[in-house]
Short mmCIF file of C-alpha atoms in Angstrom, two decimals:
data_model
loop_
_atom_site.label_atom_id
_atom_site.label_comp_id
_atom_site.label_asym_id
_atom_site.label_seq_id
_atom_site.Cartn_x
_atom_site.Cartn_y
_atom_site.Cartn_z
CA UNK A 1 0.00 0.00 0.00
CA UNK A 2 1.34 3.90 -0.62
CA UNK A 3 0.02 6.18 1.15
CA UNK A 4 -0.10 9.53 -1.06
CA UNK A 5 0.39 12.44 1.54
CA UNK A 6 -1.19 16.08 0.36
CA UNK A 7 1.44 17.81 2.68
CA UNK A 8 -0.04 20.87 4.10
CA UNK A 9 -3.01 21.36 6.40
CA UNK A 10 -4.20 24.66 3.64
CA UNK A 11 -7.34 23.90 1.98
CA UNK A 12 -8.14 23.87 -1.44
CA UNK A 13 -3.69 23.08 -2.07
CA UNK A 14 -2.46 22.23 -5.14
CA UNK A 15 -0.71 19.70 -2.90
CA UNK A 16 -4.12 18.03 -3.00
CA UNK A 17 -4.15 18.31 -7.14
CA UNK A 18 -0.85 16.89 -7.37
CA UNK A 19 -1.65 14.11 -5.25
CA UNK A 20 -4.27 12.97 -6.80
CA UNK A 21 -2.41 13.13 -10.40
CA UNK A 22 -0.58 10.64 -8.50
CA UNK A 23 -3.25 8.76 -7.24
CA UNK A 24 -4.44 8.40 -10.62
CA UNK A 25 -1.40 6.84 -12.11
CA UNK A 26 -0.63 4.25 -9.12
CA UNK A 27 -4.36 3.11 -9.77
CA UNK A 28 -3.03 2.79 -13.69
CA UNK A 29 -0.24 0.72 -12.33
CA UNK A 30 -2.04 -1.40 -10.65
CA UNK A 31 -0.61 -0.30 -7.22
CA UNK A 32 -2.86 0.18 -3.91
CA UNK A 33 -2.77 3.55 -2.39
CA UNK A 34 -4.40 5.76 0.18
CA UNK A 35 -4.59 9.22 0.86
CA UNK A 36 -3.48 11.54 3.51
CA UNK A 37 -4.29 15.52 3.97
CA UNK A 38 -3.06 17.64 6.53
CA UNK A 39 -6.75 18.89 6.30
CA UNK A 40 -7.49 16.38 8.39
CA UNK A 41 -5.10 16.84 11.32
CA UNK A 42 -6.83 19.21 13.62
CA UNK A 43 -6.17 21.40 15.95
CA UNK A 44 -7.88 19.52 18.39
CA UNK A 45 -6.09 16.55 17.45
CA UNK A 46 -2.60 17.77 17.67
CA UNK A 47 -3.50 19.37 21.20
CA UNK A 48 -4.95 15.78 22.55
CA UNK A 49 -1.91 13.83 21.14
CA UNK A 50 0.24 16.43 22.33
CA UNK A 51 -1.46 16.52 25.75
CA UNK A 52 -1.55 12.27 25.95
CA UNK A 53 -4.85 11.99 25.09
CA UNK A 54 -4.30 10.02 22.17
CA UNK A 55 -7.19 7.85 22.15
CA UNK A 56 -10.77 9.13 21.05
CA UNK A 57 -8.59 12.13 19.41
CA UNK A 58 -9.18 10.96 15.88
CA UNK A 59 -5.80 10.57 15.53
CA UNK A 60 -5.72 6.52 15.37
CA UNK A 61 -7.13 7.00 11.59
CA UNK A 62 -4.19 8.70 10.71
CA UNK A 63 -1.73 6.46 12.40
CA UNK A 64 -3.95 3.35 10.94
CA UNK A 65 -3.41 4.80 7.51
CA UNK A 66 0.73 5.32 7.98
CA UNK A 67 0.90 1.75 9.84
CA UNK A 68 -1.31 0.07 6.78
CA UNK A 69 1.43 1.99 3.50
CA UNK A 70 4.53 0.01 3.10
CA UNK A 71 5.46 3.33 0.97
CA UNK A 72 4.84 7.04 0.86
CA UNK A 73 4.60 9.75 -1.49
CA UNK A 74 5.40 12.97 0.41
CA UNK A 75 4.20 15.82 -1.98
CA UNK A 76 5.66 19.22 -0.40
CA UNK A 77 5.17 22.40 -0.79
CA UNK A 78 7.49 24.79 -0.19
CA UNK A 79 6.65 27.03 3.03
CA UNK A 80 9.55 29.68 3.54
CA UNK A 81 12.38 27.69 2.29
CA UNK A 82 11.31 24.75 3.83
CA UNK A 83 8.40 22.33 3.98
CA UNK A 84 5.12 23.08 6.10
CA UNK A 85 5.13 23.15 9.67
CA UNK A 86 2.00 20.77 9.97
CA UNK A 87 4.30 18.19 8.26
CA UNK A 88 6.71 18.03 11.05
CA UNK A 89 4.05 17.82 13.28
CA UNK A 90 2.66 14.77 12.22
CA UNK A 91 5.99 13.42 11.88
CA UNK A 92 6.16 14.05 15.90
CA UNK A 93 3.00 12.67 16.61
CA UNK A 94 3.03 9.40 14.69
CA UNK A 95 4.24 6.47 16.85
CA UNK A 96 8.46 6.31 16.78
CA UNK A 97 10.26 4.39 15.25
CA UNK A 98 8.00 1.85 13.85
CA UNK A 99 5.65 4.56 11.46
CA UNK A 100 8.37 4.74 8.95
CA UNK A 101 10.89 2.05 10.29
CA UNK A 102 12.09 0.20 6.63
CA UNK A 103 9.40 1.65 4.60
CA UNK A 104 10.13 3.55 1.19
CA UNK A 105 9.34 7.15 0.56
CA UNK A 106 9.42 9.45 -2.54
CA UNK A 107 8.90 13.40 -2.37
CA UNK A 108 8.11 15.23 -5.15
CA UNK A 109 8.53 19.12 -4.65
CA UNK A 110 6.24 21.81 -5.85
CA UNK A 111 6.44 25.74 -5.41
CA UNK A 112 5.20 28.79 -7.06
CA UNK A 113 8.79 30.24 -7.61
CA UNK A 114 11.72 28.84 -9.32
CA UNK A 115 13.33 26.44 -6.73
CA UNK A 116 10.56 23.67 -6.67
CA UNK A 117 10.79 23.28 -3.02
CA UNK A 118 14.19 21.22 -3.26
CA UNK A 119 15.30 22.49 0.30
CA UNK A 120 12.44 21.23 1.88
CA UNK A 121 12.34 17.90 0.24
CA UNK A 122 16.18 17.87 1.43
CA UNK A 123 15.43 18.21 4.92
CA UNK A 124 12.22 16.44 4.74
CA UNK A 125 14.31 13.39 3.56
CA UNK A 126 16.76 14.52 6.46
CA UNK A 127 13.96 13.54 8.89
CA UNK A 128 12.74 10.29 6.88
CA UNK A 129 16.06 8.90 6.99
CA UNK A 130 16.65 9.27 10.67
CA UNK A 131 13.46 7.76 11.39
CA UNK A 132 14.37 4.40 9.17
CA UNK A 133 12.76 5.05 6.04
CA UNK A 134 14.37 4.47 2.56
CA UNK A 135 13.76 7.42 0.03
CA UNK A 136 14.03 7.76 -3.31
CA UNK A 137 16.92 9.82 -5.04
CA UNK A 138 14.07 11.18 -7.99
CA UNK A 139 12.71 14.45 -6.53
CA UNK A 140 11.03 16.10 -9.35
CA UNK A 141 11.02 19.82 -8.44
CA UNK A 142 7.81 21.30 -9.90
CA UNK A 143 8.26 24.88 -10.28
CA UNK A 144 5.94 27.59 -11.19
CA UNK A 145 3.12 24.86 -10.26
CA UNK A 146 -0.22 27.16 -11.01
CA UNK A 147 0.95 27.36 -14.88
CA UNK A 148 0.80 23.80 -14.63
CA UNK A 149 -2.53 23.56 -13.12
CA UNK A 150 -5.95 24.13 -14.56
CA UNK A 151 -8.46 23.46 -12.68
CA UNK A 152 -8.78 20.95 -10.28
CA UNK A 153 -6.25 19.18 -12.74
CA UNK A 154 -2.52 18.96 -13.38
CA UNK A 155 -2.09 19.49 -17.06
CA UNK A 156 1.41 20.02 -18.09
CA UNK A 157 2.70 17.29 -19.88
CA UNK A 158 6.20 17.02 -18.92
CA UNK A 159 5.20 17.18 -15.25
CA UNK A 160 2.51 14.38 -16.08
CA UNK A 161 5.87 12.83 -17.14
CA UNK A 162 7.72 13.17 -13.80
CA UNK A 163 4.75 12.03 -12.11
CA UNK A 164 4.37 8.88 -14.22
CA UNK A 165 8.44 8.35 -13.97
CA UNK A 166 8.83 8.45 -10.46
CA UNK A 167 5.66 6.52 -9.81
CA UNK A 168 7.05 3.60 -11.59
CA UNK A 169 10.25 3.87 -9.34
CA UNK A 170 8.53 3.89 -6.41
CA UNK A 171 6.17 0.77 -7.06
CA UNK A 172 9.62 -1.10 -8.54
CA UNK A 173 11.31 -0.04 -4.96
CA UNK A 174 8.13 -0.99 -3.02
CA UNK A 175 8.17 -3.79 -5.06
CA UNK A 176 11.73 -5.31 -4.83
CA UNK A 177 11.37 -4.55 -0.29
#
């Protein structure tokens, strides 16, 4: 199973429209996949984790979904040079060291300027690696992402390339674990 993580808690993201390109081509590869927003980790959710009062929180979905993916598809925006806050967050709040423990991840970066969020998918795959999990070296960088968007859909065809590449890595690497 991958689980196909929207990376930022904003709604409406074209985190969510890129993940769901993705979505689309695992399902066209035959691969199993869920999907994981930040949308849905709440306020009050963090605070009850945070606080110990995991259960009846509404955080055991989450932590459900990460414990069911044997790989991960981190799309990440880029927040201030880096990736959104809400992403280290659940990071911190998902059970240690088993959620990512000898799993696979990819990260594909996206950003309205020119840099395609490649410092945050550097120290996002910082913090993957220390917590066990294998990631792959293709990061596409998708820059300049709302020319690329139209719609609800991602349109550009040599993103729709990237996407398609790096989704047949990641089902070979799932795949070969």
């Amino acid at each position: 199973m991958i689980c196909i993580v929207a990376s930022t808690n904003r709604a409406g993201s074209r985190s969510t429209i890129v993940a769901r390109a993705y979505e689309s081509v695992f399902a066209s590869l035959g691969a199993e996949s869920s999907f994981l927003s930040l949308e849905d980790l709440t306020g009050v959710m963090v605070d009850a984790v945070m606080s110990g009062n995991r259960e009846g929180s509404g955080f055991d979905a989450l932590q459900a979904t990460v414990d069911a993916a044997d790989a991960f598809l981190f799309v990440i925006p880029e927040y201030n040079g880096s990736f959104p806050g809400m992403l280290k967050v659940l990071v911190d709040l998902l059970r240690y060291p088993d959620s990512f423990q000898g799993k696979v991840a990819a990260l594909v970066g996206i950003s309205s300027g020119t840099q395609g969020s490649a410092l945050a998918m550097g120290h996002f795959a910082d913090i993957l690696n220390y917590c066990g999990a294998h990631t792959l070296a293709l990061r596409p960088r998708l820059i300049r992402i709302g020319d690329a968007i139209e719609g609800e859909q991602l349109v550009d065809e040599e993103y729709l390339s990237f996407v398609k590449m790096q989704a047949d890595q990641l089902v070979a690497f799932q795949r070969a674990g």
